[in-house]
mmCIF file of N, CA and C in Angstrom:
data_model
loop_
_atom_site.group_PDB
_atom_site.id
_atom_site.type_symbol
_atom_site.label_atom_id
_atom_site.label_comp_id
_atom_site.label_asym_id
_atom_site.label_seq_id
_atom_site.Cartn_x
_atom_site.Cartn_y
_atom_site.Cartn_z
ATOM 1 N N GLN B 1 192.852 13.619 162.795
ATOM 2 C CA GLN B 1 193.284 14.304 163.445
ATOM 3 C C GLN B 1 192.660 13.796 165.188
ATOM 4 N N ALA B 2 192.320 14.976 166.047
ATOM 5 C CA ALA B 2 192.649 14.523 167.386
ATOM 6 C C ALA B 2 191.618 13.745 167.428
ATOM 7 N N GLN B 3 191.427 13.165 168.513
ATOM 8 C CA GLN B 3 189.793 12.372 168.715
ATOM 9 C C GLN B 3 189.498 12.681 169.820
ATOM 10 N N LEU B 4 188.662 13.576 170.504
ATOM 11 C CA LEU B 4 188.238 13.560 171.489
ATOM 12 C C LEU B 4 186.525 13.401 172.304
ATOM 13 N N VAL B 5 186.630 11.901 173.364
ATOM 14 C CA VAL B 5 185.905 11.615 173.655
ATOM 15 C C VAL B 5 185.360 12.504 175.365
ATOM 16 N N GLU B 6 184.362 12.817 175.409
ATOM 17 C CA GLU B 6 184.128 12.983 176.740
ATOM 18 C C GLU B 6 182.961 12.066 177.567
ATOM 19 N N SER B 7 183.268 12.075 178.777
ATOM 20 C CA SER B 7 182.242 11.767 179.351
ATOM 21 C C SER B 7 182.473 11.919 180.883
ATOM 22 N N GLY B 8 180.677 11.602 181.272
ATOM 23 C CA GLY B 8 180.727 11.810 182.662
ATOM 24 C C GLY B 8 179.553 12.703 182.970
ATOM 25 N N GLY B 9 178.871 12.445 181.701
ATOM 26 C CA GLY B 9 177.876 13.557 181.402
ATOM 27 C C GLY B 9 176.321 12.599 182.908
ATOM 28 N N GLY B 10 175.510 13.384 183.151
ATOM 29 C CA GLY B 10 173.959 12.808 183.950
ATOM 30 C C GLY B 10 173.189 13.801 183.894
ATOM 31 N N LEU B 11 172.390 12.785 185.241
ATOM 32 C CA LEU B 11 170.851 13.403 185.667
ATOM 33 C C LEU B 11 171.602 14.330 187.180
ATOM 34 N N VAL B 12 171.617 15.246 187.606
ATOM 35 C CA VAL B 12 171.796 15.528 188.359
ATOM 36 C C VAL B 12 171.179 16.368 189.308
ATOM 37 N N GLN B 13 170.479 16.559 190.852
ATOM 38 C CA GLN B 13 170.043 17.327 190.847
ATOM 39 C C GLN B 13 170.643 19.047 191.952
ATOM 40 N N ALA B 14 169.634 20.321 191.813
ATOM 41 C CA ALA B 14 171.059 20.874 192.186
ATOM 42 C C ALA B 14 171.580 21.152 193.732
ATOM 43 N N GLY B 15 172.079 21.095 193.903
ATOM 44 C CA GLY B 15 173.388 20.820 194.823
ATOM 45 C C GLY B 15 174.453 20.442 194.172
ATOM 46 N N GLY B 16 174.442 19.234 193.804
ATOM 47 C CA GLY B 16 174.972 18.130 193.413
ATOM 48 C C GLY B 16 176.628 18.218 192.390
ATOM 49 N N SER B 17 177.117 17.439 192.355
ATOM 50 C CA SER B 17 178.639 17.072 191.818
ATOM 51 C C SER B 17 178.677 16.490 190.819
ATOM 52 N N LEU B 18 179.289 16.480 189.908
ATOM 53 C CA LEU B 18 179.933 16.047 188.176
ATOM 54 C C LEU B 18 180.892 16.492 188.314
ATOM 55 N N ARG B 19 181.618 14.976 187.729
ATOM 56 C CA ARG B 19 183.431 15.206 186.930
ATOM 57 C C ARG B 19 183.197 14.857 185.423
ATOM 58 N N LEU B 20 183.285 15.902 184.838
ATOM 59 C CA LEU B 20 183.355 15.390 183.383
ATOM 60 C C LEU B 20 184.841 15.333 183.010
ATOM 61 N N ALA B 21 184.967 14.352 181.870
ATOM 62 C CA ALA B 21 186.044 13.572 181.812
ATOM 63 C C ALA B 21 186.492 14.140 180.379
ATOM 64 N N CYS B 22 187.535 14.582 179.475
ATOM 65 C CA CYS B 22 188.055 14.414 177.895
ATOM 66 C C CYS B 22 189.040 13.543 177.539
ATOM 67 N N ALA B 23 189.073 12.399 176.796
ATOM 68 C CA ALA B 23 190.324 11.780 176.404
ATOM 69 C C ALA B 23 190.488 11.993 175.466
ATOM 70 N N ALA B 24 191.859 12.476 174.864
ATOM 71 C CA ALA B 24 191.423 12.748 173.581
ATOM 72 C C ALA B 24 193.334 11.616 173.199
ATOM 73 N N SER B 25 193.167 11.357 171.743
ATOM 74 C CA SER B 25 194.147 10.488 171.100
ATOM 75 C C SER B 25 195.270 10.747 170.697
ATOM 76 N N ARG B 26 195.609 12.137 169.877
ATOM 77 C CA ARG B 26 196.117 12.785 169.362
ATOM 78 C C ARG B 26 197.419 12.792 170.358
ATOM 79 N N ARG B 27 198.388 12.966 169.860
ATOM 80 C CA ARG B 27 200.224 12.803 169.895
ATOM 81 C C ARG B 27 200.068 14.097 170.201
ATOM 82 N N GLY B 28 200.829 15.033 171.574
ATOM 83 C CA GLY B 28 201.150 16.017 171.731
ATOM 84 C C GLY B 28 200.048 16.514 172.481
ATOM 85 N N PHE B 29 199.081 15.951 173.422
ATOM 86 C CA PHE B 29 198.095 16.972 173.709
ATOM 87 C C PHE B 29 198.717 17.393 174.832
ATOM 88 N N GLY B 30 199.847 17.481 175.837
ATOM 89 C CA GLY B 30 200.505 18.621 176.793
ATOM 90 C C GLY B 30 200.381 19.567 176.238
ATOM 91 N N ALA B 31 200.618 19.907 174.628
ATOM 92 C CA ALA B 31 200.850 20.871 174.138
ATOM 93 C C ALA B 31 199.286 21.958 173.761
ATOM 94 N N TYR B 32 198.287 21.514 174.164
ATOM 95 C CA TYR B 32 197.558 21.805 173.298
ATOM 96 C C TYR B 32 196.821 22.548 174.490
ATOM 97 N N MET B 33 196.650 23.754 174.160
ATOM 98 C CA MET B 33 195.102 24.579 175.161
ATOM 99 C C MET B 33 194.143 23.766 174.550
ATOM 100 N N MET B 34 193.568 23.494 176.081
ATOM 101 C CA MET B 34 192.585 23.193 175.576
ATOM 102 C C MET B 34 191.231 23.728 176.486
ATOM 103 N N GLY B 35 189.455 23.319 176.557
ATOM 104 C CA GLY B 35 188.326 23.724 176.659
ATOM 105 C C GLY B 35 187.084 23.194 176.834
ATOM 106 N N TRP B 36 186.456 23.830 177.736
ATOM 107 C CA TRP B 36 184.968 23.152 177.714
ATOM 108 C C TRP B 36 184.148 23.890 177.464
ATOM 109 N N PHE B 37 183.438 23.871 176.582
ATOM 110 C CA PHE B 37 182.417 24.788 176.257
ATOM 111 C C PHE B 37 180.703 24.170 176.397
ATOM 112 N N ARG B 38 180.026 24.543 176.088
ATOM 113 C CA ARG B 38 178.681 24.203 176.586
ATOM 114 C C ARG B 38 177.320 24.829 175.955
ATOM 115 N N GLN B 39 176.627 24.137 175.679
ATOM 116 C CA GLN B 39 175.157 24.615 175.107
ATOM 117 C C GLN B 39 173.798 24.299 175.507
ATOM 118 N N GLY B 40 173.977 25.197 176.318
ATOM 119 C CA GLY B 40 171.985 25.499 176.740
ATOM 120 C C GLY B 40 170.882 25.172 175.591
ATOM 121 N N PRO B 41 169.872 24.678 176.162
ATOM 122 C CA PRO B 41 168.339 24.630 175.122
ATOM 123 C C PRO B 41 168.140 25.939 174.918
ATOM 124 N N GLY B 42 167.928 26.075 173.548
ATOM 125 C CA GLY B 42 167.689 28.009 173.351
ATOM 126 C C GLY B 42 168.627 28.814 173.270
ATOM 127 N N LYS B 43 170.259 27.881 173.062
ATOM 128 C CA LYS B 43 171.898 29.015 173.710
ATOM 129 C C LYS B 43 172.708 28.814 172.646
ATOM 130 N N GLU B 44 173.473 29.809 172.380
ATOM 131 C CA GLU B 44 175.222 29.215 171.375
ATOM 132 C C GLU B 44 175.562 28.985 172.382
ATOM 133 N N ARG B 45 176.943 28.313 171.538
ATOM 134 C CA ARG B 45 177.226 27.535 172.684
ATOM 135 C C ARG B 45 178.710 28.421 173.049
ATOM 136 N N GLU B 46 178.517 28.683 174.229
ATOM 137 C CA GLU B 46 179.241 29.105 175.730
ATOM 138 C C GLU B 46 180.870 29.066 175.569
ATOM 139 N N PHE B 47 181.760 29.378 176.301
ATOM 140 C CA PHE B 47 182.840 29.040 176.946
ATOM 141 C C PHE B 47 182.481 29.508 178.607
ATOM 142 N N VAL B 48 182.985 27.987 178.860
ATOM 143 C CA VAL B 48 182.996 27.551 180.159
ATOM 144 C C VAL B 48 184.627 27.888 180.729
ATOM 145 N N ALA B 49 185.405 27.012 180.368
ATOM 146 C CA ALA B 49 186.805 26.910 181.225
ATOM 147 C C ALA B 49 187.880 26.793 180.223
ATOM 148 N N GLY B 50 189.000 27.501 180.517
ATOM 149 C CA GLY B 50 189.475 26.978 179.838
ATOM 150 C C GLY B 50 191.498 26.728 180.163
ATOM 151 N N ILE B 51 191.984 26.406 179.903
ATOM 152 C CA ILE B 51 193.515 25.726 180.016
ATOM 153 C C ILE B 51 194.412 25.444 179.010
ATOM 154 N N GLN B 52 195.477 25.960 179.815
ATOM 155 C CA GLN B 52 196.802 26.394 178.467
ATOM 156 C C GLN B 52 197.753 24.849 179.303
ATOM 157 N N GLY B 53 197.991 24.340 177.757
ATOM 158 C CA GLY B 53 199.097 22.916 177.879
ATOM 159 C C GLY B 53 199.858 23.046 179.237
ATOM 160 N N SER B 54 200.038 23.739 180.384
ATOM 161 C CA SER B 54 201.440 23.575 180.957
ATOM 162 C C SER B 54 200.391 23.021 182.192
ATOM 163 N N GLY B 55 199.287 23.867 182.514
ATOM 164 C CA GLY B 55 198.617 23.417 183.357
ATOM 165 C C GLY B 55 198.582 24.747 184.017
ATOM 166 N N GLY B 56 198.769 26.004 184.278
ATOM 167 C CA GLY B 56 198.924 26.586 185.057
ATOM 168 C C GLY B 56 198.606 28.106 185.248
ATOM 169 N N THR B 57 198.063 28.533 183.419
ATOM 170 C CA THR B 57 197.496 29.143 183.121
ATOM 171 C C THR B 57 195.602 28.438 182.942
ATOM 172 N N THR B 58 194.827 29.339 184.258
ATOM 173 C CA THR B 58 193.401 28.829 183.460
ATOM 174 C C THR B 58 192.458 30.086 183.833
ATOM 175 N N SER B 59 190.965 29.644 182.843
ATOM 176 C CA SER B 59 190.387 30.803 182.772
ATOM 177 C C SER B 59 188.552 30.135 183.059
ATOM 178 N N TYR B 60 188.712 31.076 183.809
ATOM 179 C CA TYR B 60 186.258 30.303 183.636
ATOM 180 C C TYR B 60 185.844 32.107 183.380
ATOM 181 N N SER B 61 184.168 31.399 182.821
ATOM 182 C CA SER B 61 183.207 32.573 182.751
ATOM 183 C C SER B 61 182.855 33.320 184.097
ATOM 184 N N ASP B 62 182.172 34.227 184.031
ATOM 185 C CA ASP B 62 181.534 34.466 185.567
ATOM 186 C C ASP B 62 180.962 33.403 186.209
ATOM 187 N N SER B 63 179.674 33.349 185.398
ATOM 188 C CA SER B 63 178.842 31.928 185.577
ATOM 189 C C SER B 63 178.951 30.719 185.726
ATOM 190 N N VAL B 64 179.972 30.282 185.758
ATOM 191 C CA VAL B 64 180.874 29.267 186.965
ATOM 192 C C VAL B 64 182.030 28.933 187.940
ATOM 193 N N LYS B 65 182.561 30.796 187.872
ATOM 194 C CA LYS B 65 183.902 30.569 188.660
ATOM 195 C C LYS B 65 183.703 30.624 189.953
ATOM 196 N N GLY B 66 184.144 29.707 190.543
ATOM 197 C CA GLY B 66 184.210 29.233 191.410
ATOM 198 C C GLY B 66 183.516 28.213 192.028
ATOM 199 N N ARG B 67 182.753 28.253 191.026
ATOM 200 C CA ARG B 67 181.661 26.148 191.524
ATOM 201 C C ARG B 67 182.800 24.990 190.969
ATOM 202 N N PHE B 68 183.624 25.299 189.689
ATOM 203 C CA PHE B 68 183.680 25.009 188.382
ATOM 204 C C PHE B 68 185.365 24.794 188.454
ATOM 205 N N THR B 69 186.462 23.315 188.061
ATOM 206 C CA THR B 69 187.510 23.608 188.098
ATOM 207 C C THR B 69 188.109 22.659 187.398
ATOM 208 N N ILE B 70 188.915 22.865 186.247
ATOM 209 C CA ILE B 70 188.782 22.819 185.518
ATOM 210 C C ILE B 70 191.082 22.692 185.355
ATOM 211 N N SER B 71 191.078 20.814 185.278
ATOM 212 C CA SER B 71 192.223 20.171 184.902
ATOM 213 C C SER B 71 192.458 19.281 184.068
ATOM 214 N N ARG B 72 193.859 18.942 184.236
ATOM 215 C CA ARG B 72 194.324 18.104 183.014
ATOM 216 C C ARG B 72 195.720 16.983 183.503
ATOM 217 N N ASP B 73 195.257 15.811 183.148
ATOM 218 C CA ASP B 73 196.777 15.193 183.430
ATOM 219 C C ASP B 73 197.658 14.474 181.484
ATOM 220 N N ASN B 74 198.407 14.920 181.306
ATOM 221 C CA ASN B 74 198.685 15.073 180.417
ATOM 222 C C ASN B 74 199.636 13.607 180.291
ATOM 223 N N ALA B 75 199.593 12.599 181.535
ATOM 224 C CA ALA B 75 200.121 11.772 181.811
ATOM 225 C C ALA B 75 199.822 10.205 180.831
ATOM 226 N N LYS B 76 198.305 11.242 181.084
ATOM 227 C CA LYS B 76 196.520 10.286 180.844
ATOM 228 C C LYS B 76 196.333 10.446 179.513
ATOM 229 N N ASN B 77 196.831 12.062 178.704
ATOM 230 C CA ASN B 77 196.238 12.521 177.694
ATOM 231 C C ASN B 77 194.508 12.948 178.447
ATOM 232 N N THR B 78 194.239 13.702 179.291
ATOM 233 C CA THR B 78 193.243 13.364 179.858
ATOM 234 C C THR B 78 192.932 15.027 180.932
ATOM 235 N N LEU B 79 191.573 15.858 179.843
ATOM 236 C CA LEU B 79 191.005 16.754 180.415
ATOM 237 C C LEU B 79 189.872 16.213 181.620
ATOM 238 N N TYR B 80 189.768 17.228 182.569
ATOM 239 C CA TYR B 80 189.060 16.876 183.363
ATOM 240 C C TYR B 80 188.401 19.018 183.972
ATOM 241 N N LEU B 81 186.537 18.215 184.108
ATOM 242 C CA LEU B 81 186.240 19.435 184.640
ATOM 243 C C LEU B 81 185.549 18.909 185.918
ATOM 244 N N GLN B 82 185.138 19.313 186.953
ATOM 245 C CA GLN B 82 184.588 19.761 188.313
ATOM 246 C C GLN B 82 183.643 20.069 188.502
ATOM 247 N N MET B 83 182.662 19.876 188.290
ATOM 248 C CA MET B 83 181.163 20.886 188.733
ATOM 249 C C MET B 83 180.676 20.543 189.771
ATOM 250 N N SER B 84 180.955 21.633 190.932
ATOM 251 C CA SER B 84 179.722 21.804 192.234
ATOM 252 C C SER B 84 179.047 22.573 192.055
ATOM 253 N N SER B 85 178.356 22.857 193.302
ATOM 254 C CA SER B 85 176.759 24.108 193.667
ATOM 255 C C SER B 85 176.122 23.462 192.036
ATOM 256 N N LEU B 86 176.002 22.291 191.330
ATOM 257 C CA LEU B 86 175.723 22.580 190.598
ATOM 258 C C LEU B 86 173.657 23.357 190.384
ATOM 259 N N LYS B 87 173.671 23.680 189.771
ATOM 260 C CA LYS B 87 172.203 24.989 189.389
ATOM 261 C C LYS B 87 171.339 24.120 187.913
ATOM 262 N N PRO B 88 170.642 24.605 188.192
ATOM 263 C CA PRO B 88 169.119 23.879 186.728
ATOM 264 C C PRO B 88 169.516 24.738 185.612
ATOM 265 N N GLU B 89 170.534 26.123 185.389
ATOM 266 C CA GLU B 89 170.758 26.601 184.565
ATOM 267 C C GLU B 89 171.783 26.440 184.023
ATOM 268 N N ASP B 90 172.585 25.219 184.464
ATOM 269 C CA ASP B 90 173.787 24.192 184.325
ATOM 270 C C ASP B 90 173.761 23.192 182.811
ATOM 271 N N THR B 91 172.059 22.980 182.953
ATOM 272 C CA THR B 91 171.784 22.024 182.127
ATOM 273 C C THR B 91 172.042 22.395 180.630
ATOM 274 N N ALA B 92 173.166 21.528 180.064
ATOM 275 C CA ALA B 92 173.317 21.865 178.836
ATOM 276 C C ALA B 92 174.785 20.706 178.275
ATOM 277 N N VAL B 93 174.700 20.673 176.679
ATOM 278 C CA VAL B 93 175.447 19.800 176.273
ATOM 279 C C VAL B 93 176.862 20.064 176.465
ATOM 280 N N TYR B 94 177.554 19.693 177.135
ATOM 281 C CA TYR B 94 178.697 19.897 177.227
ATOM 282 C C TYR B 94 180.226 19.573 176.232
ATOM 283 N N TYR B 95 180.820 20.993 175.748
ATOM 284 C CA TYR B 95 182.200 20.404 174.470
ATOM 285 C C TYR B 95 183.512 19.824 175.108
ATOM 286 N N CYS B 96 184.451 19.204 174.859
ATOM 287 C CA CYS B 96 185.380 19.266 174.510
ATOM 288 C C CYS B 96 186.086 19.910 173.316
ATOM 289 N N ALA B 97 186.498 20.770 173.454
ATOM 290 C CA ALA B 97 187.866 21.307 172.639
ATOM 291 C C ALA B 97 189.504 21.570 172.420
ATOM 292 N N ALA B 98 190.021 21.280 171.541
ATOM 293 C CA ALA B 98 191.071 21.485 171.607
ATOM 294 C C ALA B 98 192.313 22.707 170.875
ATOM 295 N N ALA B 99 192.970 23.363 171.465
ATOM 296 C CA ALA B 99 193.718 24.394 169.911
ATOM 297 C C ALA B 99 194.932 23.923 170.115
ATOM 298 N N LEU B 100 195.377 23.751 168.493
ATOM 299 C CA LEU B 100 196.754 23.660 168.707
ATOM 300 C C LEU B 100 197.763 24.573 168.544
ATOM 301 N N SER B 101 196.839 25.820 168.415
ATOM 302 C CA SER B 101 198.216 26.978 168.505
ATOM 303 C C SER B 101 198.318 27.228 169.478
ATOM 304 N N GLY B 102 199.388 27.748 169.338
ATOM 305 C CA GLY B 102 200.465 28.281 170.991
ATOM 306 C C GLY B 102 199.899 29.695 171.543
ATOM 307 N N SER B 103 199.357 29.816 170.503
ATOM 308 C CA SER B 103 199.371 31.657 170.478
ATOM 309 C C SER B 103 197.541 31.726 171.052
ATOM 310 N N GLY B 104 196.803 31.321 170.708
ATOM 311 C CA GLY B 104 195.317 30.590 171.116
ATOM 312 C C GLY B 104 194.971 31.787 172.592
ATOM 313 N N THR B 105 193.237 32.622 172.295
ATOM 314 C CA THR B 105 192.829 32.402 173.419
ATOM 315 C C THR B 105 192.195 31.722 173.836
ATOM 316 N N ILE B 106 192.403 31.840 175.108
ATOM 317 C CA ILE B 106 191.579 30.423 176.293
ATOM 318 C C ILE B 106 189.768 30.858 176.081
ATOM 319 N N ALA B 107 189.549 32.263 175.848
ATOM 320 C CA ALA B 107 188.291 31.908 176.306
ATOM 321 C C ALA B 107 187.028 31.830 174.506
ATOM 322 N N TYR B 108 188.352 31.849 173.232
ATOM 323 C CA TYR B 108 187.594 32.420 171.726
ATOM 324 C C TYR B 108 187.634 31.375 171.563
ATOM 325 N N ILE B 109 186.212 31.055 171.109
ATOM 326 C CA ILE B 109 185.982 29.549 170.661
ATOM 327 C C ILE B 109 186.418 29.425 169.176
ATOM 328 N N ARG B 110 186.844 30.198 168.551
ATOM 329 C CA ARG B 110 187.296 29.886 166.824
ATOM 330 C C ARG B 110 188.412 29.881 166.547
ATOM 331 N N ASP B 111 189.689 30.114 167.949
ATOM 332 C CA ASP B 111 190.366 29.231 167.995
ATOM 333 C C ASP B 111 190.879 27.796 168.115
ATOM 334 N N TYR B 112 189.539 27.407 168.847
ATOM 335 C CA TYR B 112 189.805 26.115 169.083
ATOM 336 C C TYR B 112 189.708 25.103 167.627
ATOM 337 N N ASP B 113 190.672 23.761 167.502
ATOM 338 C CA ASP B 113 190.211 22.946 166.473
ATOM 339 C C ASP B 113 189.514 21.516 166.391
ATOM 340 N N TYR B 114 189.942 21.297 167.264
ATOM 341 C CA TYR B 114 189.210 19.997 167.341
ATOM 342 C C TYR B 114 188.082 19.671 168.747
ATOM 343 N N TRP B 115 186.678 18.854 168.332
ATOM 344 C CA TRP B 115 186.060 18.760 169.577
ATOM 345 C C TRP B 115 185.148 17.932 169.473
ATOM 346 N N GLY B 116 185.206 16.901 170.969
ATOM 347 C CA GLY B 116 184.483 16.287 171.123
ATOM 348 C C GLY B 116 182.673 15.853 170.845
ATOM 349 N N GLN B 117 182.050 15.294 170.876
ATOM 350 C CA GLN B 117 180.483 14.909 170.394
ATOM 351 C C GLN B 117 179.457 15.481 171.411
ATOM 352 N N GLY B 118 180.248 15.973 172.970
ATOM 353 C CA GLY B 118 179.795 16.492 173.577
ATOM 354 C C GLY B 118 179.409 15.461 174.488
ATOM 355 N N THR B 119 179.125 15.666 175.884
ATOM 356 C CA THR B 119 177.877 14.717 177.199
ATOM 357 C C THR B 119 176.844 15.242 177.547
ATOM 358 N N GLN B 120 176.091 15.318 178.098
ATOM 359 C CA GLN B 120 174.828 15.420 178.724
ATOM 360 C C GLN B 120 174.545 16.227 180.098
ATOM 361 N N VAL B 121 174.408 17.364 180.550
ATOM 362 C CA VAL B 121 174.123 17.670 181.937
ATOM 363 C C VAL B 121 173.029 17.968 182.740
ATOM 364 N N THR B 122 172.484 17.069 182.691
ATOM 365 C CA THR B 122 170.993 17.435 183.270
ATOM 366 C C THR B 122 170.808 18.035 184.820
ATOM 367 N N VAL B 123 170.559 19.325 185.305
ATOM 368 C CA VAL B 123 169.917 19.799 186.592
ATOM 369 C C VAL B 123 169.165 19.516 186.819
ATOM 370 N N SER B 124 168.320 19.097 187.896
ATOM 371 C CA SER B 124 167.090 18.854 187.897
ATOM 372 C C SER B 124 167.447 20.033 189.201
ATOM 373 N N SER B 125 166.020 20.876 189.322
ATOM 374 C CA SER B 125 165.415 22.130 190.784
ATOM 375 C C SER B 125 165.067 21.128 191.398
#
């Protein structure tokens, strides 16, 4: 199985920034569609951002568009999420996910096959 490990979470004040990283160990990382999801207190897991293997196509949820940027470095087998202008409502456990299928939908959670353990992001007001 693919091994995905998130890092970069922490406690920040509103308006601050964090960069999350997801390191993947499985071969063929560059061909995987990758996504970030989050689950806040009392909420269901939701799509945050996704990126296709080539890095040319990205997608964002409306709640983070303009504030978050997803990127990947296939040479390093690493996915990133740059988060800026953080708000208290961004507080959640953030998960990295990988989809092996080449025909998956970026924002469709059911198309993702492998998941990391998650990293906590807490934004204080």
